[in-house]
PDB file of C-alpha atoms in Angstrom:
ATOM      1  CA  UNK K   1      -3.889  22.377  -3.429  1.00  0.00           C
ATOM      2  CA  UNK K   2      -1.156  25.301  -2.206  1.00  0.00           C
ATOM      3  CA  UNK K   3       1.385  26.255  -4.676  1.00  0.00           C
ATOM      4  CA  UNK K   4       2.816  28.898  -6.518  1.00  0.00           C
ATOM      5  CA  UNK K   5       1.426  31.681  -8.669  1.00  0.00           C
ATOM      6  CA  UNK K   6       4.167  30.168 -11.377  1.00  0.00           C
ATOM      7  CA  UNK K   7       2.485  26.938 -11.555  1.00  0.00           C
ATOM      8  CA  UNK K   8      -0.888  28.244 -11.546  1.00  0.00           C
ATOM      9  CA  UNK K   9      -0.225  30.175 -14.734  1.00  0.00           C
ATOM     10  CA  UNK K  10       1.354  26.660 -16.639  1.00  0.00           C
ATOM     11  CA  UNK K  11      -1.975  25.083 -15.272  1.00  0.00           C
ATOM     12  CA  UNK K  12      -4.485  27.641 -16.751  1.00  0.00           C
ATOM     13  CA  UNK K  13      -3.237  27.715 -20.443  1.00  0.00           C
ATOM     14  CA  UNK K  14      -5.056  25.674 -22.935  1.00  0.00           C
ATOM     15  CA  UNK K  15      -4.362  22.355 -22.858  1.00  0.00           C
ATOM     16  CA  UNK K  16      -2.977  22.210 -19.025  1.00  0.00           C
ATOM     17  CA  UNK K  17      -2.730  18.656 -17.276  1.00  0.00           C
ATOM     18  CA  UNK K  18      -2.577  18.553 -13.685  1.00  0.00           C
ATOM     19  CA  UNK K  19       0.298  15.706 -13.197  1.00  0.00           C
ATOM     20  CA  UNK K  20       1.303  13.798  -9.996  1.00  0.00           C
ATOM     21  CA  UNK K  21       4.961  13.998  -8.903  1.00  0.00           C
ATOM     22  CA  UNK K  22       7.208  10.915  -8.021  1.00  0.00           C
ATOM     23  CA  UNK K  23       7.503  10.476  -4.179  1.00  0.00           C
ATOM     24  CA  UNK K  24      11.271  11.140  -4.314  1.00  0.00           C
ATOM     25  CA  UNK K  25      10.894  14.664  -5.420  1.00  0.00           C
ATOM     26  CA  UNK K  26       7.864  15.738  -2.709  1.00  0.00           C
ATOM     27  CA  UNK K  27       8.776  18.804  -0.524  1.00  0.00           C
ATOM     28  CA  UNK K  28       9.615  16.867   2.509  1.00  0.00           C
ATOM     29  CA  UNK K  29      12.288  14.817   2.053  1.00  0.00           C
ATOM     30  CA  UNK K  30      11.040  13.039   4.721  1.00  0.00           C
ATOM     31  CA  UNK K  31       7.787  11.860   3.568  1.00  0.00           C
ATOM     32  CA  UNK K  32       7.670   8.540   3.326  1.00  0.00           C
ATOM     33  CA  UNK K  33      10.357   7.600   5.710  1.00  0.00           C
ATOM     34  CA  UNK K  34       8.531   7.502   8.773  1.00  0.00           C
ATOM     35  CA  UNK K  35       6.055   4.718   7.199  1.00  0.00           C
ATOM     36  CA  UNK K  36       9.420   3.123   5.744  1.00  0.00           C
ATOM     37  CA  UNK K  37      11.037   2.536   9.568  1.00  0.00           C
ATOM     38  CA  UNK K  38       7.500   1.165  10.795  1.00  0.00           C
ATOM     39  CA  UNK K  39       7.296  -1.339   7.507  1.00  0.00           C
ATOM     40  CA  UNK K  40      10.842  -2.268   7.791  1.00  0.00           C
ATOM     41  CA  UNK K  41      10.664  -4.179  11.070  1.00  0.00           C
ATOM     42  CA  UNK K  42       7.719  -6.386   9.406  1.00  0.00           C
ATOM     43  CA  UNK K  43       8.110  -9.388   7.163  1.00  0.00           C
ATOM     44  CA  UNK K  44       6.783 -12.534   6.290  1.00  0.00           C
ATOM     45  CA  UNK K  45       7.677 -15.605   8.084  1.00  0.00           C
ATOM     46  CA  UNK K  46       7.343 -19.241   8.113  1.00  0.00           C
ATOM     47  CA  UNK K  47       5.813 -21.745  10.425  1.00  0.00           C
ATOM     48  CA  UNK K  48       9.688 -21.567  12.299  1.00  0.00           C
ATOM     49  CA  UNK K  49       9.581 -17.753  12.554  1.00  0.00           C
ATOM     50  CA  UNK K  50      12.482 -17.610   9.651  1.00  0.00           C
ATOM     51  CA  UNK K  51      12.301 -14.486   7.498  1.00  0.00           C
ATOM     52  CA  UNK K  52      11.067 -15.306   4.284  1.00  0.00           C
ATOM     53  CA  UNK K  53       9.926 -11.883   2.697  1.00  0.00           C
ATOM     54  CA  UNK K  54       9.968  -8.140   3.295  1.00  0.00           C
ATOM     55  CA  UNK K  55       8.277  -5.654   1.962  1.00  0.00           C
ATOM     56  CA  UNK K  56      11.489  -3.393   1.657  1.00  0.00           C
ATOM     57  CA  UNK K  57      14.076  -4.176  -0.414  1.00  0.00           C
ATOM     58  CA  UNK K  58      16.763  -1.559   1.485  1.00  0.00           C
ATOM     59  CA  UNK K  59      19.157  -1.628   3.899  1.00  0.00           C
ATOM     60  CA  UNK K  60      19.926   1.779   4.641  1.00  0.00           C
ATOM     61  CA  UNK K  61      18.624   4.945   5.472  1.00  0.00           C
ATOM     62  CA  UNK K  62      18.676   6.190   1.961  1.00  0.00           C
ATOM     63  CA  UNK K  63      15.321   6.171   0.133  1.00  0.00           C
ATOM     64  CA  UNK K  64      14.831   4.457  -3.115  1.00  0.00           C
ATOM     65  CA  UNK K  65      12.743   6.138  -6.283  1.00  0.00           C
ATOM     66  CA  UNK K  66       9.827   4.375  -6.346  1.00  0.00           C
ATOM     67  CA  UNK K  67       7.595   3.778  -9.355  1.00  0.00           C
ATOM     68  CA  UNK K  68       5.073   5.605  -6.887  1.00  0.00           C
ATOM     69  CA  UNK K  69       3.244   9.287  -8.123  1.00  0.00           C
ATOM     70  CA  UNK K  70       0.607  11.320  -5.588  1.00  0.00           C
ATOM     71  CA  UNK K  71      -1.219  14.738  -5.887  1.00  0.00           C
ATOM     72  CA  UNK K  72      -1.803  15.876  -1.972  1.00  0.00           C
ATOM     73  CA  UNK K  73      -5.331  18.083  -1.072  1.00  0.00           C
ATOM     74  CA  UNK K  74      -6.272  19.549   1.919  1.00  0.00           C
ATOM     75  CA  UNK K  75     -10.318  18.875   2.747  1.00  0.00           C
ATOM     76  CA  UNK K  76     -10.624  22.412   4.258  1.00  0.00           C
ATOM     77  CA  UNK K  77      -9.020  25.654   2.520  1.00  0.00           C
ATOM     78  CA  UNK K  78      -7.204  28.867   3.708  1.00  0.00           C
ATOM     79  CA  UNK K  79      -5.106  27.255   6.472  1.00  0.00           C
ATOM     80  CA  UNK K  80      -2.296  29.816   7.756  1.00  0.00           C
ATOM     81  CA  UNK K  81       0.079  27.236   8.143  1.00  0.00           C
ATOM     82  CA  UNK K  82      -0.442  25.330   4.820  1.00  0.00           C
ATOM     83  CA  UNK K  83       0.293  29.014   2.946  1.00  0.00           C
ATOM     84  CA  UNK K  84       3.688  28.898   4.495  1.00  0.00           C
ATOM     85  CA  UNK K  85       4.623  25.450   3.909  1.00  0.00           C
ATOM     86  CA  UNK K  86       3.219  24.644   0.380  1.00  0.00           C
ATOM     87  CA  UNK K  87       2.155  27.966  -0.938  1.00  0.00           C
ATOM     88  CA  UNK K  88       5.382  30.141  -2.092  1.00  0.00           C
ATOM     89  CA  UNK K  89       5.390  31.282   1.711  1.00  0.00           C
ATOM     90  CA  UNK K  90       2.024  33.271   1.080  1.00  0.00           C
ATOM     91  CA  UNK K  91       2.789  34.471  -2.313  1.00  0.00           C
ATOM     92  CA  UNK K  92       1.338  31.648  -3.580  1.00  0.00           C
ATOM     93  CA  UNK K  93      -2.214  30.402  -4.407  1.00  0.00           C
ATOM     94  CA  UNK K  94      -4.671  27.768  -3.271  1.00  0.00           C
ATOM     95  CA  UNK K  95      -6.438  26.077  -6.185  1.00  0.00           C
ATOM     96  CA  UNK K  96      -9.772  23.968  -5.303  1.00  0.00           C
ATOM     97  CA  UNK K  97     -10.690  21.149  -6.809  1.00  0.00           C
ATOM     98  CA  UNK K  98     -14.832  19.324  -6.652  1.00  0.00           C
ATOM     99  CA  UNK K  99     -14.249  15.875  -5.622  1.00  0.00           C
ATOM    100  CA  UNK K 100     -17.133  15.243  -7.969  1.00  0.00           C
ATOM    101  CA  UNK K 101     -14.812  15.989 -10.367  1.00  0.00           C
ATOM    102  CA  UNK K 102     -11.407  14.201  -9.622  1.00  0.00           C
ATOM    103  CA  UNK K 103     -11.763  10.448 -11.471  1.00  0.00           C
ATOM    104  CA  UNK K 104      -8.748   8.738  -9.250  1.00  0.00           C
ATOM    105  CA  UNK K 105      -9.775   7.905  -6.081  1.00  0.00           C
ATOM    106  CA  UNK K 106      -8.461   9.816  -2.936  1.00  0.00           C
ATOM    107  CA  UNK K 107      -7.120   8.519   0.223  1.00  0.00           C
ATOM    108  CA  UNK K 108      -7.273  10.002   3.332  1.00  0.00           C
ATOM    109  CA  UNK K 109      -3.571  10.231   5.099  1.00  0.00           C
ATOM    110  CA  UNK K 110      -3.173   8.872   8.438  1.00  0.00           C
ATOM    111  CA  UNK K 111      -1.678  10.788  11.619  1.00  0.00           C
ATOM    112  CA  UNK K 112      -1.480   7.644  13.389  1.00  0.00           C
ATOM    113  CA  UNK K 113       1.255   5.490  13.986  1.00  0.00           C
ATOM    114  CA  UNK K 114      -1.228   2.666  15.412  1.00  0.00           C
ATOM    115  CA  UNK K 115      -3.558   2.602  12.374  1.00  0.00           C
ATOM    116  CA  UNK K 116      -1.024   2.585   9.765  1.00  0.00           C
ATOM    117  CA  UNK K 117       0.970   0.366  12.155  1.00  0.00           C
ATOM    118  CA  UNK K 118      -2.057  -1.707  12.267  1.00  0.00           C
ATOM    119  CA  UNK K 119      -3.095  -1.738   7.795  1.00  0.00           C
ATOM    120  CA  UNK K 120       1.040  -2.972   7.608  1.00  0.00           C
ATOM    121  CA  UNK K 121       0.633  -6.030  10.211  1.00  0.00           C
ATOM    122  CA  UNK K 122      -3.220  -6.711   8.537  1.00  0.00           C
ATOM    123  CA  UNK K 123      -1.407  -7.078   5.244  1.00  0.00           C
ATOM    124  CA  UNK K 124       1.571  -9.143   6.368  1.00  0.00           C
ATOM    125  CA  UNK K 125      -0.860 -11.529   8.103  1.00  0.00           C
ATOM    126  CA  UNK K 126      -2.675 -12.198   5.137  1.00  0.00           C
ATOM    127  CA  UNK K 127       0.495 -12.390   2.968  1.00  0.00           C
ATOM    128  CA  UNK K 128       1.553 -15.107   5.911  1.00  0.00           C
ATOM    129  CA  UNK K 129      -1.443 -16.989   5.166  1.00  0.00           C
ATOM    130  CA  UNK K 130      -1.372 -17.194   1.384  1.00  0.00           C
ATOM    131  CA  UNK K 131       2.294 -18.137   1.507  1.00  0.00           C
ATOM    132  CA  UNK K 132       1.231 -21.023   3.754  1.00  0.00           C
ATOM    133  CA  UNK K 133      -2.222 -22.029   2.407  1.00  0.00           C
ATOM    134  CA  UNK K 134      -0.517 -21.896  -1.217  1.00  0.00           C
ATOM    135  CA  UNK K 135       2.873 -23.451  -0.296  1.00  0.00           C
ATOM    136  CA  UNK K 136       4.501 -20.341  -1.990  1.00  0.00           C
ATOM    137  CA  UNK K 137       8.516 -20.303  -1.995  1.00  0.00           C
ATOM    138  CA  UNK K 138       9.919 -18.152  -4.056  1.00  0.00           C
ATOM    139  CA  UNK K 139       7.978 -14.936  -2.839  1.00  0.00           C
ATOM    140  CA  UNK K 140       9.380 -12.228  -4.498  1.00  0.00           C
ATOM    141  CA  UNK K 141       8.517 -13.898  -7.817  1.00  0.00           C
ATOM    142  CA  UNK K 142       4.989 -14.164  -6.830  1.00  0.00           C
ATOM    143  CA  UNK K 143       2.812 -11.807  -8.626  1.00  0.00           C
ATOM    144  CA  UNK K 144       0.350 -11.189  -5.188  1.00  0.00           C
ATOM    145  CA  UNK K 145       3.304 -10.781  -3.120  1.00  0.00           C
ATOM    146  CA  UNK K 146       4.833  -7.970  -5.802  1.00  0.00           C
ATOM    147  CA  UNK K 147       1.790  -6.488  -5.821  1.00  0.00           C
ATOM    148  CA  UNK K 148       1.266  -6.336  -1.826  1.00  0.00           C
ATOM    149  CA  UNK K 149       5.002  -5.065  -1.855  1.00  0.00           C
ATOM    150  CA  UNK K 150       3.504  -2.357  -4.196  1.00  0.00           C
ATOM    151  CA  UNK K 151       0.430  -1.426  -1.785  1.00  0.00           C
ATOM    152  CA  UNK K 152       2.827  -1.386   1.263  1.00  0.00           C
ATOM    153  CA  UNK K 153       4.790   1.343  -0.020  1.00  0.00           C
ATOM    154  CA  UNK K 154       2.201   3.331  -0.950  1.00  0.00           C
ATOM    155  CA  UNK K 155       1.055   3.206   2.301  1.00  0.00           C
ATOM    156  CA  UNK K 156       4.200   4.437   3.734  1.00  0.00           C
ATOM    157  CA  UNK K 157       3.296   7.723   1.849  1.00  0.00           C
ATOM    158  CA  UNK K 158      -0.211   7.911   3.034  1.00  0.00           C
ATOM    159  CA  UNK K 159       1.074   7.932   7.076  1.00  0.00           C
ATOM    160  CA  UNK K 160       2.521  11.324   8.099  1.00  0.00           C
ATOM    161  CA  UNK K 161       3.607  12.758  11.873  1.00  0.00           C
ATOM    162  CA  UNK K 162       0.525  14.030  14.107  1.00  0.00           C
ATOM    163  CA  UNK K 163       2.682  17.037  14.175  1.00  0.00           C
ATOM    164  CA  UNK K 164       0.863  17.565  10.494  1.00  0.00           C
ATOM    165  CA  UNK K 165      -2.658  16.054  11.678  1.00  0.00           C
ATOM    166  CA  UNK K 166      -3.639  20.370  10.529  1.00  0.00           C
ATOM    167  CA  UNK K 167      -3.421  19.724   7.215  1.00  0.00           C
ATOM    168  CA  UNK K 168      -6.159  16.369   7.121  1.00  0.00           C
ATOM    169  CA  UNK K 169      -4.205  15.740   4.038  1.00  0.00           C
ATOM    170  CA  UNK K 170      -6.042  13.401   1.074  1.00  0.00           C
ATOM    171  CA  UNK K 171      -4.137  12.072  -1.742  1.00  0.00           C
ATOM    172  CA  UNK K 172      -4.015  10.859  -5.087  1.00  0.00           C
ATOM    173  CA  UNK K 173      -1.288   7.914  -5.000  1.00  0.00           C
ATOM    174  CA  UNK K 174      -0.830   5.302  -7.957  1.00  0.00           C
ATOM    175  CA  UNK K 175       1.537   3.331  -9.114  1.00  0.00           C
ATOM    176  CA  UNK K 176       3.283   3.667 -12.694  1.00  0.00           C
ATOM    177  CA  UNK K 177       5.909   1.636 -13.953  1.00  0.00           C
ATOM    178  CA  UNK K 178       8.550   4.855 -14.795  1.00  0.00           C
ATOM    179  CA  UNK K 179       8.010   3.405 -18.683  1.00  0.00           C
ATOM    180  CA  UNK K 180       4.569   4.897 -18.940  1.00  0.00           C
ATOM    181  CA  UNK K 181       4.818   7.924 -16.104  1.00  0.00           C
ATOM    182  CA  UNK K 182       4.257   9.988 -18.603  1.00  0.00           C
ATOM    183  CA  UNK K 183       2.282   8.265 -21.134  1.00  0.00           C
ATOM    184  CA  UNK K 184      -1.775   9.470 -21.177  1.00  0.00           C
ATOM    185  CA  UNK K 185      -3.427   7.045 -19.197  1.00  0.00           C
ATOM    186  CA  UNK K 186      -5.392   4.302 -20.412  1.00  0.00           C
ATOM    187  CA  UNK K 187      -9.008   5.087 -22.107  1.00  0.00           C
TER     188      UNK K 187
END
């Protein structure tokens, strides 16, 4: 993880947590919105191809702050290019991390518009099918469809340009209601 020599010193003194930042305050201020565009031309329709549900709740180009937090790794250290973007433009530091040791789990971010194109139609498809097999109407009430809307967005942050396939990015990505961001979590 590249950053700077400031934030290495606030990590190292006793009692030190390592916390996730919301997805609205990540470096790029793009990240995100390239898996937002692809997930906004999906939604969930009926058996007369009428819109019933989307996963995005936004109209615009501007980006909501979602209740969603991530930590971003790189698998392989001491990459030129990663110094310059992430850490203090070399003045920084790269601090490594055993997976043995990191309880959330960590998920690998896609370079490909196909695949993630691909997870977002998998998961409207099967949100199709529950609506139908369980004759749901009011969708955005339904606790499986608020939690799919959930996933979804997550997975917008987890899909980056293949311009950035050199930093084979994995991430920590949860979500927290904003109530409890900074509460410990659960024993």
């Amino acid at each position: 993880h590249y950053t700077s020599l400031d934030t290495l010193d606030k990590l190292t003194r006793p009692g030190a947590k390592f916390r996730l930042s919301n997805t609205a305050y990540l470096n790029d201020p793009k990240e995100g919105k390239l898996g937002m565009k692809l997930l906004a031309d999906l939604s969930v329709t009926d058996s007369d191809n009428n819109k019933i549900w989307s996963p995005l709740q936004i109209d615009d180009e501007a980006l909501p702050i979602y209740p969603t937090f991530i930590a971003s790794f790189m698998q392989k250290p001491d990459k030129l290019p990663m110094w310059v973007q992430y850490g203090d433009k070399g003045a920084g530091c790269c601090l490594g991390f055993s997976c043995d040791y990191v309880t959330e789990p960590l998920y690998a971010v896609q370079y490909s518009e196909d695949k993630i194109k691909s997870f977002f139609s998998h998961v409207i498809k099967i949100l199709e099918n529950y609506q139908h097999n369980f004759s749901i109407y009011d969708c955005d009430s339904d606790p499986v469809f608020k939690y799919a809307r959930n996933i979804l967005i997550q997975g917008c942050f987890l899909y980056k340009a293949d311009s950035y396939e050199h930093e084979d990015e994995v991430r920590i990505i949860m979500f927290v209601l904003f109530s409890k961001a900074k509460a410990s979590p659960p024993a």
